[in-house]
C-alpha positions as a printed Julia matrix, in Angstrom:
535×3 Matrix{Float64}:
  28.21    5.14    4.77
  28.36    1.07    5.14
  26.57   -0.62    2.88
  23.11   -2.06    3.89
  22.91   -5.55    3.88
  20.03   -7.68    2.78
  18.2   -11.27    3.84
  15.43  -13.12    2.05
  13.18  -15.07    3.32
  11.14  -17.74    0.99
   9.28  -20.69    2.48
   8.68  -24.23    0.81
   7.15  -27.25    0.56
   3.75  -25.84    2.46
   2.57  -22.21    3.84
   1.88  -21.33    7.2
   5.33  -22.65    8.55
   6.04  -19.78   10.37
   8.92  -17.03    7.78
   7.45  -14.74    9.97
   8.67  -16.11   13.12
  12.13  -16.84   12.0
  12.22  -13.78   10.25
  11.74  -12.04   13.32
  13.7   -13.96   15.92
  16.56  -13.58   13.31
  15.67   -9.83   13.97
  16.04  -10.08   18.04
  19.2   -11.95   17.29
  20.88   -9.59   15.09
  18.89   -6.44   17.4
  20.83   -7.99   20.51
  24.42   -7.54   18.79
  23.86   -4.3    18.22
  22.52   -4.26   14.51
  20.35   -1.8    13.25
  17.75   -4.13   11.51
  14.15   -3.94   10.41
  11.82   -6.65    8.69
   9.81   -6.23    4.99
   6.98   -8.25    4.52
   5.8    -8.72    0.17
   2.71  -10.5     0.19
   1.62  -11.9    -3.28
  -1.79  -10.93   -3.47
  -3.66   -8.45   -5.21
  -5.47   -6.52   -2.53
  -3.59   -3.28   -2.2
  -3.49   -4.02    1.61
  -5.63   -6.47    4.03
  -7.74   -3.46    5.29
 -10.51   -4.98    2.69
  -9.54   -8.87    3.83
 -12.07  -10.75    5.99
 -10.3   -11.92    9.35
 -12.05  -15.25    8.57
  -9.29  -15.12    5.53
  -6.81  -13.15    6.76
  -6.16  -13.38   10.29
  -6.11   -9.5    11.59
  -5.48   -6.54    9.98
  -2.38   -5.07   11.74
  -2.26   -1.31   11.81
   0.72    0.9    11.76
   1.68    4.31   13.93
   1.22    5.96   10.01
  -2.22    4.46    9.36
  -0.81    1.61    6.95
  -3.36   -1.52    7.67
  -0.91   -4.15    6.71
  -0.31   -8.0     7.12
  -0.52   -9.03   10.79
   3.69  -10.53   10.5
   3.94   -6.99   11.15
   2.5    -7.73   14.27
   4.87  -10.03   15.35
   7.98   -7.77   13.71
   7.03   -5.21   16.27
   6.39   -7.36   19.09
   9.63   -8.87   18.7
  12.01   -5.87   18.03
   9.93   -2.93   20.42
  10.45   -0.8    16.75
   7.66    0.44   15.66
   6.56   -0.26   11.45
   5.38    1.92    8.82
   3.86    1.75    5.05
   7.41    0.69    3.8
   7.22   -2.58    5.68
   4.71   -4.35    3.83
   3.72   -4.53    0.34
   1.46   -6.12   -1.7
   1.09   -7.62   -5.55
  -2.0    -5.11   -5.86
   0.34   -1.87   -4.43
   3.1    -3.04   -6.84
   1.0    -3.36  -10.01
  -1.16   -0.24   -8.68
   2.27    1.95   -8.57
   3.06    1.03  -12.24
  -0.19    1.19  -14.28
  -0.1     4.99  -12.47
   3.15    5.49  -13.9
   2.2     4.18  -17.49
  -1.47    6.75  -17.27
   1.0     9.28  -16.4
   3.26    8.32  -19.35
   6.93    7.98  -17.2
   7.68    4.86  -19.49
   7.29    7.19  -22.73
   5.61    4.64  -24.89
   7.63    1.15  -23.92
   5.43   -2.11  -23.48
   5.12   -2.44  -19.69
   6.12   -6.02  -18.84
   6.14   -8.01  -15.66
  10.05   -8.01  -16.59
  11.42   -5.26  -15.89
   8.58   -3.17  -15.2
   6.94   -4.86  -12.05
  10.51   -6.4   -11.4
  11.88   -3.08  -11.17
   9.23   -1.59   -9.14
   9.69   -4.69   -6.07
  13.38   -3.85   -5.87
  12.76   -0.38   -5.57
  10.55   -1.29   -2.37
  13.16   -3.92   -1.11
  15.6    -1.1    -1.08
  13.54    1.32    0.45
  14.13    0.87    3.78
  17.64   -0.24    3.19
  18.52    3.34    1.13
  16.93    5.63    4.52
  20.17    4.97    6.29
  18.47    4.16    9.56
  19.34    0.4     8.97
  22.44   -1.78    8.99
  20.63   -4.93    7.89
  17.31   -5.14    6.24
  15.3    -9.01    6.43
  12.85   -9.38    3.59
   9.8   -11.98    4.08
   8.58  -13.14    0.88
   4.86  -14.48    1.22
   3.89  -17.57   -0.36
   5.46  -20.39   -1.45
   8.22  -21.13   -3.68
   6.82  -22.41   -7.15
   3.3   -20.59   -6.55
   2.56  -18.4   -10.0
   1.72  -15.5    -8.04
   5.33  -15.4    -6.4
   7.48  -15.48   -9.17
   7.85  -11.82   -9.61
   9.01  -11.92   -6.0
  11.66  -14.55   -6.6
  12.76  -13.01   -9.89
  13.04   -9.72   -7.87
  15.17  -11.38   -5.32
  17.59  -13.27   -7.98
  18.51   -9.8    -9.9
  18.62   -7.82   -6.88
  21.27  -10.73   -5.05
  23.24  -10.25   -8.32
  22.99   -6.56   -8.2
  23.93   -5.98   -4.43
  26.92   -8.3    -5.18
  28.97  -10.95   -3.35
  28.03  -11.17    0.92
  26.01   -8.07    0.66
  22.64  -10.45   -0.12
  21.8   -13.54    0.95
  18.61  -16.02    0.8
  17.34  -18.16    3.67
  15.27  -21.04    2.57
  12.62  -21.98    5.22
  10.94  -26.0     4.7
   9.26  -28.69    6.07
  10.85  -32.02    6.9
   7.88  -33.93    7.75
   7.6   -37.19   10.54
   6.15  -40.08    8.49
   4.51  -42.24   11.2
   4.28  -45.3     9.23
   7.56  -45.47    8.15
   9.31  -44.06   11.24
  11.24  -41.65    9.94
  12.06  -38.06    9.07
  11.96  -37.83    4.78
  14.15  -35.04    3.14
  12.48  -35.09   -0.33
   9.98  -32.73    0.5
  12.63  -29.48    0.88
  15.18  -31.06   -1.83
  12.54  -30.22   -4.33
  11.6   -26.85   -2.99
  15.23  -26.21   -2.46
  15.15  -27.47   -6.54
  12.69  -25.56   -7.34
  14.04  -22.56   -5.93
  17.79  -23.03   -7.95
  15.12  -23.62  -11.68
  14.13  -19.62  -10.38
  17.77  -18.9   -10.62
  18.43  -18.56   -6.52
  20.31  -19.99   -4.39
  19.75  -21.33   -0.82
  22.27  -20.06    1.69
  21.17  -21.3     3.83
  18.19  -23.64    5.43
  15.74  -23.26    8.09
  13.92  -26.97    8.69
  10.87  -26.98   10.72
  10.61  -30.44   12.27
   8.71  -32.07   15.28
  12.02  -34.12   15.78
  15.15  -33.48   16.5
  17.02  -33.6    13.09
  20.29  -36.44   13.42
  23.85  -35.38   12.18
  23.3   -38.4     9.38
  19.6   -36.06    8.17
  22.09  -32.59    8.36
  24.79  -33.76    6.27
  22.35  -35.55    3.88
  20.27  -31.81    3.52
  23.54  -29.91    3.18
  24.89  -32.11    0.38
  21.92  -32.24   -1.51
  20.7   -28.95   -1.16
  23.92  -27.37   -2.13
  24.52  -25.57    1.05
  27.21  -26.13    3.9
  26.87  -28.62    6.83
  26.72  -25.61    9.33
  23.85  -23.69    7.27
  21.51  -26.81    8.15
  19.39  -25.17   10.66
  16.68  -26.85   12.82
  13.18  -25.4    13.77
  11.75  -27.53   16.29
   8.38  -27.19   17.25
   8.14  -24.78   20.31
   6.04  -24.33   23.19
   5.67  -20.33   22.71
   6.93  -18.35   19.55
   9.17  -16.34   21.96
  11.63  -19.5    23.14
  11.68  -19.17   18.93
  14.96  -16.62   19.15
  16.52  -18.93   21.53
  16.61  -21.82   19.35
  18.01  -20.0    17.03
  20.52  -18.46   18.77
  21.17  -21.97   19.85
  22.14  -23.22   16.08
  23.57  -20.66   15.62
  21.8   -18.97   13.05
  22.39  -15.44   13.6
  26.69  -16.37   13.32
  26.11  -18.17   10.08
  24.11  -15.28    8.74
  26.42  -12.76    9.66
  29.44  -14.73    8.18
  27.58  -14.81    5.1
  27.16  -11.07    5.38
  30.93  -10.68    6.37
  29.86   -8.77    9.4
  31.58   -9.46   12.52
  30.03  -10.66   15.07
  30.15   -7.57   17.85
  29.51   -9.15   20.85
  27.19  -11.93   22.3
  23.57  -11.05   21.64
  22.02   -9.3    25.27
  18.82  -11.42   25.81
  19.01  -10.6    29.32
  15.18   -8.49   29.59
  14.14  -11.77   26.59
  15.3   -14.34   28.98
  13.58  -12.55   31.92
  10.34  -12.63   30.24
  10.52  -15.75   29.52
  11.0   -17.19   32.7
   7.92  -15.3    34.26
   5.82  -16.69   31.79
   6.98  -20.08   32.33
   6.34  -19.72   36.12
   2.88  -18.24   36.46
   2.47  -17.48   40.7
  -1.11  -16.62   39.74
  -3.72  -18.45   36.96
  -7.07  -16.44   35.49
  -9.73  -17.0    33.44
 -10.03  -13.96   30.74
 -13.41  -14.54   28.4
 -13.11  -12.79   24.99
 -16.09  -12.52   23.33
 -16.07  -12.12   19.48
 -17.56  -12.99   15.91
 -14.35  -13.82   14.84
 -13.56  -16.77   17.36
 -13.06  -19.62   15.12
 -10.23  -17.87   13.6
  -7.14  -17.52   16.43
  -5.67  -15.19   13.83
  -8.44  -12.6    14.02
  -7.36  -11.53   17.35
  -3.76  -12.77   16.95
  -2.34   -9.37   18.52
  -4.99   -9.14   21.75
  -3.48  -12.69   22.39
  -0.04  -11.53   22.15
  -0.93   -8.63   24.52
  -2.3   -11.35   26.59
   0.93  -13.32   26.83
   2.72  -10.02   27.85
   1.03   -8.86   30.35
   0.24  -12.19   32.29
   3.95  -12.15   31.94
   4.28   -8.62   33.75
   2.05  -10.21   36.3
   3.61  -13.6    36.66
   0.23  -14.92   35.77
  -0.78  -17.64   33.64
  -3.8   -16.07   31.18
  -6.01  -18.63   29.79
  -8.06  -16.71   27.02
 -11.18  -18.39   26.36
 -13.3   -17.54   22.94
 -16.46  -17.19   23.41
 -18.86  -16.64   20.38
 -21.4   -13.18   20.69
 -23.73  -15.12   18.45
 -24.5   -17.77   20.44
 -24.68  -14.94   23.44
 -28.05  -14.19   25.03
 -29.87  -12.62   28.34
 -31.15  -16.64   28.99
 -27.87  -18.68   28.28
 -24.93  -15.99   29.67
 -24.67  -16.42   33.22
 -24.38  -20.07   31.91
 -21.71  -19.43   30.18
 -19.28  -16.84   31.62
 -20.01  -17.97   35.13
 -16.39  -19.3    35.32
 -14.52  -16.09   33.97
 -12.31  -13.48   36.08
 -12.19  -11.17   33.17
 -13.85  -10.33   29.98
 -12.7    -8.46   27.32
 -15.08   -7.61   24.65
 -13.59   -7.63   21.24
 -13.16   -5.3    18.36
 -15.18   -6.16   14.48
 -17.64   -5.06   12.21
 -21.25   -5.23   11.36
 -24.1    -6.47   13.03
 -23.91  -10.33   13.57
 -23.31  -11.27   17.1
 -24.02   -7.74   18.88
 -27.15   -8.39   21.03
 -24.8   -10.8    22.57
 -21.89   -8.55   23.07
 -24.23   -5.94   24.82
 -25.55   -8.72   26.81
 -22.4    -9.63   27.77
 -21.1    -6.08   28.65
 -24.56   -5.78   30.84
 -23.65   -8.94   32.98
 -19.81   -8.07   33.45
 -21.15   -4.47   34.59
 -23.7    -5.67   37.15
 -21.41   -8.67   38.38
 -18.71   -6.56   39.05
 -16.74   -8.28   36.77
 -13.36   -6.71   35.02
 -13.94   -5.45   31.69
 -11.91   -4.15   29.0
 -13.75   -3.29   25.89
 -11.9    -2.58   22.21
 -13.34   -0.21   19.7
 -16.71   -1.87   19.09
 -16.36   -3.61   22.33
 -16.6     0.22   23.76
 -19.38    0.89   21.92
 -21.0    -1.87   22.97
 -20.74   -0.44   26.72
 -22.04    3.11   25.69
 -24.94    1.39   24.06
 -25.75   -1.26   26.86
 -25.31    2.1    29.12
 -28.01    4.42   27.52
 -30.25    1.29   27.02
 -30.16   -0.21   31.46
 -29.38    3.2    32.8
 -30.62    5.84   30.76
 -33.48    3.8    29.11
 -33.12    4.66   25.84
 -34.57    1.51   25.25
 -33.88    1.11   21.11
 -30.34    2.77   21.55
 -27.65    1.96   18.8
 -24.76    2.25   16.68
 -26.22    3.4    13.06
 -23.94    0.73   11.56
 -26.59   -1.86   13.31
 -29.44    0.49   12.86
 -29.53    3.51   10.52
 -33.26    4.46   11.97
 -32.48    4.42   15.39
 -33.87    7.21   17.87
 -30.35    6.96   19.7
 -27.85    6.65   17.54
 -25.19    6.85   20.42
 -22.51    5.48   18.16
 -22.44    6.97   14.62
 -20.88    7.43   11.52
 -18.18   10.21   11.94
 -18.93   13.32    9.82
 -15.89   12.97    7.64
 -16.78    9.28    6.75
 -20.41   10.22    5.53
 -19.69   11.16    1.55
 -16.87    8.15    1.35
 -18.04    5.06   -0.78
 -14.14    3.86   -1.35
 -13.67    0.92    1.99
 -10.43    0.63    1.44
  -8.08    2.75    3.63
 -10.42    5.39    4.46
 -11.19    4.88    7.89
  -9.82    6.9    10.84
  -6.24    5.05   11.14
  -3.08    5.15   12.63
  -2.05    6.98   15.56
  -3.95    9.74   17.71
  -3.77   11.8    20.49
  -5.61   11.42   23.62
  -6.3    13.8    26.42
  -6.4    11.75   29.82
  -8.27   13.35   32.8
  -6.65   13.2    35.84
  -7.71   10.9    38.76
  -9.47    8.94   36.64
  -8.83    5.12   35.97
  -7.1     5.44   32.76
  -4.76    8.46   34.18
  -3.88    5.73   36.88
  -3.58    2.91   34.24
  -1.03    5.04   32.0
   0.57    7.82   34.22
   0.16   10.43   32.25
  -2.1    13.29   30.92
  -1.4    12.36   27.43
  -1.04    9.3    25.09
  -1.04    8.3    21.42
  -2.75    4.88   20.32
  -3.8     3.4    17.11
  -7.14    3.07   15.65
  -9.29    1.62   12.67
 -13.08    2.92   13.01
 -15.25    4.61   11.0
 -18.42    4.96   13.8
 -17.8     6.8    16.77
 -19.13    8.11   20.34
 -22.45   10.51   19.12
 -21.31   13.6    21.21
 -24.77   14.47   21.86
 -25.34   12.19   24.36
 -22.03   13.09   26.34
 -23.65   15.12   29.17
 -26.75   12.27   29.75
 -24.44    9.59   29.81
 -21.76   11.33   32.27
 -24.44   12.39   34.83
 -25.66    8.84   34.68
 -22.3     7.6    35.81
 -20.25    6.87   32.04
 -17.07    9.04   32.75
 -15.79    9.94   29.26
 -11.74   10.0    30.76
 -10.0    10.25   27.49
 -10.84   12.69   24.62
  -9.04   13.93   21.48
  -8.3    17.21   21.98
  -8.57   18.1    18.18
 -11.85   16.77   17.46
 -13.13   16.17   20.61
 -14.06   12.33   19.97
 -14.47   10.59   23.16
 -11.8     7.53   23.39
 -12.57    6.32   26.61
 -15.03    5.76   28.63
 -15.1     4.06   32.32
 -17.44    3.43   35.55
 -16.14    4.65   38.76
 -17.72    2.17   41.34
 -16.75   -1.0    39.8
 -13.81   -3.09   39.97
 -12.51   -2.36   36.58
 -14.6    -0.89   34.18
 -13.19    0.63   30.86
 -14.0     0.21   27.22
 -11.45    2.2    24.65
 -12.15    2.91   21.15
  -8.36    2.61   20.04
  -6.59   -0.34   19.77
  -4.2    -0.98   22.59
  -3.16   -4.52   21.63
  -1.18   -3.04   18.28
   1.56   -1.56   20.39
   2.32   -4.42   23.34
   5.75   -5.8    22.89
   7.8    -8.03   25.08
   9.95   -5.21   26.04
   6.95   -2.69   26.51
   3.85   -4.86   27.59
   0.75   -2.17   27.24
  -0.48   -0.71   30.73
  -4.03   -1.48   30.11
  -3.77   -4.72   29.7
  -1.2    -5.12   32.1
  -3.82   -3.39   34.51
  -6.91   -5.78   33.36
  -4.76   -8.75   33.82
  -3.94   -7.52   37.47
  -7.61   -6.29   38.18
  -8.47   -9.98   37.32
  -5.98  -11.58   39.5
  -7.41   -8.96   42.22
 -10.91  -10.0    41.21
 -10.26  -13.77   41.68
């Protein structure tokens, strides 16, 4: 069996400049010549995974067809490739150090000193190799969070020095991603910035093979030459990251310095053929040239953050795509949501989606919202809490169960529509102990979902712990609240919709995990069209 081949990815000078990105349109790149390749993320804090993490810190929680709530770069790995991720592809400081104080209780280093070197060291190149060592992948692309020179990463780098050495010559190989910032008052583009990351990356024992510069100018031949010679690498491994208009033209750009060729010579890999960007290069061209424009509202607690709802954005961008429609998402705040000031303030929309979250800030406003989509015939796609929201606004204006609830807003309700499931009653651990990951859903026929999907029977991802209260199926169905998607094992209601209304659905799955370029998601796809209709 060929070897599997490895690239790191560190980042410099400042976070947030995108590894992720590059990681991932290296990825496509590779992908479209007919490599087998998948993408790690090692984040260096200590939370075992972000399923504990505020979105207000975090961004999302992304959440894998195995139940792994992981980093949301996984997000964008999956979006990117159409592959889906598992546990494997992400690990944290806090799993790392977690895996090896169980090994020391259980005694499996008979009575050494566990150190950071080689115990933790040891442990991270097991991980990095996991994927590599399944034989499902040619090349495997390890993002390393952080920034080079931050305390917490430099188990991470050491990892990545002694594993280089150990895979030996072209079979590992480290790209560098930095800033080279615009200094208005001077003029010019300055280079110190990544020669001392790039420096302080060689102190850790690595280095560079090459460099990734994000820039919001073009970087001159004269800047290039001056980057290769002093950070050690060759002219042709000077690679420029412009500033683009949408993270998908990202794998283009590359393509266009040729990234992917000088990776692969590094590698010694040939190059196969010319990377088949033919379905990429449709998509983008129908999202550059919207026929259609609407207005989607989505209506959250998270809104200040773009991050928290990074991949219903994403889903967003696909489907307007599939519709040759430009979707302009605008966030609108449930707090700030009430019966007096909504008409006010979603007057303009052709769509509203109402989003997924926890706890009970902002809900009066999400049922209010809900309420007016319903009665204004509106489109309306509702996510996990944004579904309960509609079963709750439901038994309150149709049924009249005036002081109906979720029992996560209100444990003494009289109508606890939405409540805790019995399995989650006796947990007090938060982390990872929801219902995760993928399940099966039953879709009745000649309903709106069996339309939106095609098919009796799907599998989407979720992260709840409250669900539909089964008791009040039958009131709620003769009222008009078609429950059109159940699991067939425990019997949970996952959809619910209103016949007589233009589009009217509110899931409790997440549908926005699985859209990908190649594979935008029907209902959104659907929602976007309904509001196009609408308009």
């Amino acid at each position: 069996m060929a070897q599997t081949k490895y690239i790191f990815v560190t980042g410099g000078v400042t976070s947030s400049l995108g590894k992720g990105i590059i990681a991932a349109s290296l990825a496509k790149l590779l992908q479209a010549r007919g490599y087998r390749t998948t993408i790690q993320k090692f984040d260096p804090y200590i939370n075992v995974d972000p399923g504990t993490l505020n979105p207000y810190e975090h961004g999302e929680c992304f959440v894998t067809d195995d139940g792994a709530e992981t980093d949301l770069d996984l997000g964008h790995y999956e979006r990117f490739l159409n592959v889906p991720t598992s546990q494997s592809n992400n690990v944290t400081t806090g799993r790392v150090y977690l895996s090896v104080i169980e090994k020391e209780r259980r005694g499996e280093f008979l009575g050494k000193t566990v150190q950071v070197v080689p115990h933790i060291t040891n442990e991270i190149k097991e991980r990095m190799q996991l994927l590599g060592n399944s034989g499902d992948f040619d090349i495997v692309i390890t993002e390393i969070g952080g920034t080079v020179g931050d305390i917490e990463s430099l188990p991470y780098i050491e990892s990545v020095r002694q594993l280089v050495w150990e895979l030996g010559e072209n079979n590992g190989i480290v790209i560098h991603l930095t800033l080279v910032p615009f200094l208005a008052a001077a003029g010019e583009l300055k280079t110190k910035p990544t020669q001392h990351s790039v420096k302080t990356l060689m102190e850790s024992g690595i280095k560079a093979d090459i460099l990734v510069c994000r820039t919001e100018h073009e970087l001159s031949e004269e800047l290039r030459n001056k980057l290769a010679l002093f950070c050690n690498v060759k002219r042709e491994a000077v690679i420029q990251s412009i500033d683009a208009s949408t993270i998908y033209e990202v794998p283009i750009l590359m393509q266009q310095e040729g990234l992917d060729v000088v990776a692969l010579k590094k590698l010694d890999l040939p190059q196969k053929s010319n990377p088949d960007l033919v379905n990429w290069n449709t998509f983008l061209s129908r999202l550059k040239n919207p026929k259609h424009t609407v207005n989607i509202g989505l209506v959250g607690k998270y809104v200040e953050l773009q991050d928290s709802y990074k991949s219903i954005l994403e889903a967003f961008i696909h489907a307007g795509a599939a519709n040759e429609t430009k979707v302009n998402v605008i966030s609108i705040h449930s707090e700030y949501l009430d019966l007096d000031n909504i008409a006010e303030k979603l007057k303009d929309l052709d769509g509203i989606l109402v989003a997924p979250g926890f706890g009970g800030r902002g809900i009066e406003g999400k049922i209010a919202t809900v309420k007016f989509a319903r009665e204004n015939n509106i489109p309306f796609l509702g996510i996990c809490l944004g579904m309960q929201m509609a079963v709750i606004e439901y038994s309150r204006t149709i049924l009249g169960y005036l002081d109906a609830n979720s029992t996560e807003m209100n444990e003494n309700t009289t109508n606890p529509v939405i409540d805790l499931m019995e399995e989650q009653k006796n947990i007090t651990d938060k982390g990872g102990t929801m219902r995760l990951g993928s399940w099966k859903c039953d879709l009745q026929q000649n309903t709106l979902a069996h339309k939106i999907y095609g098919k009796t029977s799907i599998f989407e991802r979720h992260r709840h712990r409250y669900e539909f209260n089964g008791d009040y199926l039958q009131a709620l169905e003769n009222a008009g609240l078609k429950a059109s998607g159940v699991n067939p094992d425990t019997g949970l209601v996952e959809i619910v919709e209103i016949e007589n209304h233009p589009f009217f659905i509110g899931v409790q799955y997440h549908p926005e995990y699985k859209s990908t370029v190649d594979n935008p998601h029907p209902l959104f796809v659907s929602f976007v069209a309904a509001a196009v209709k609408s308009k």
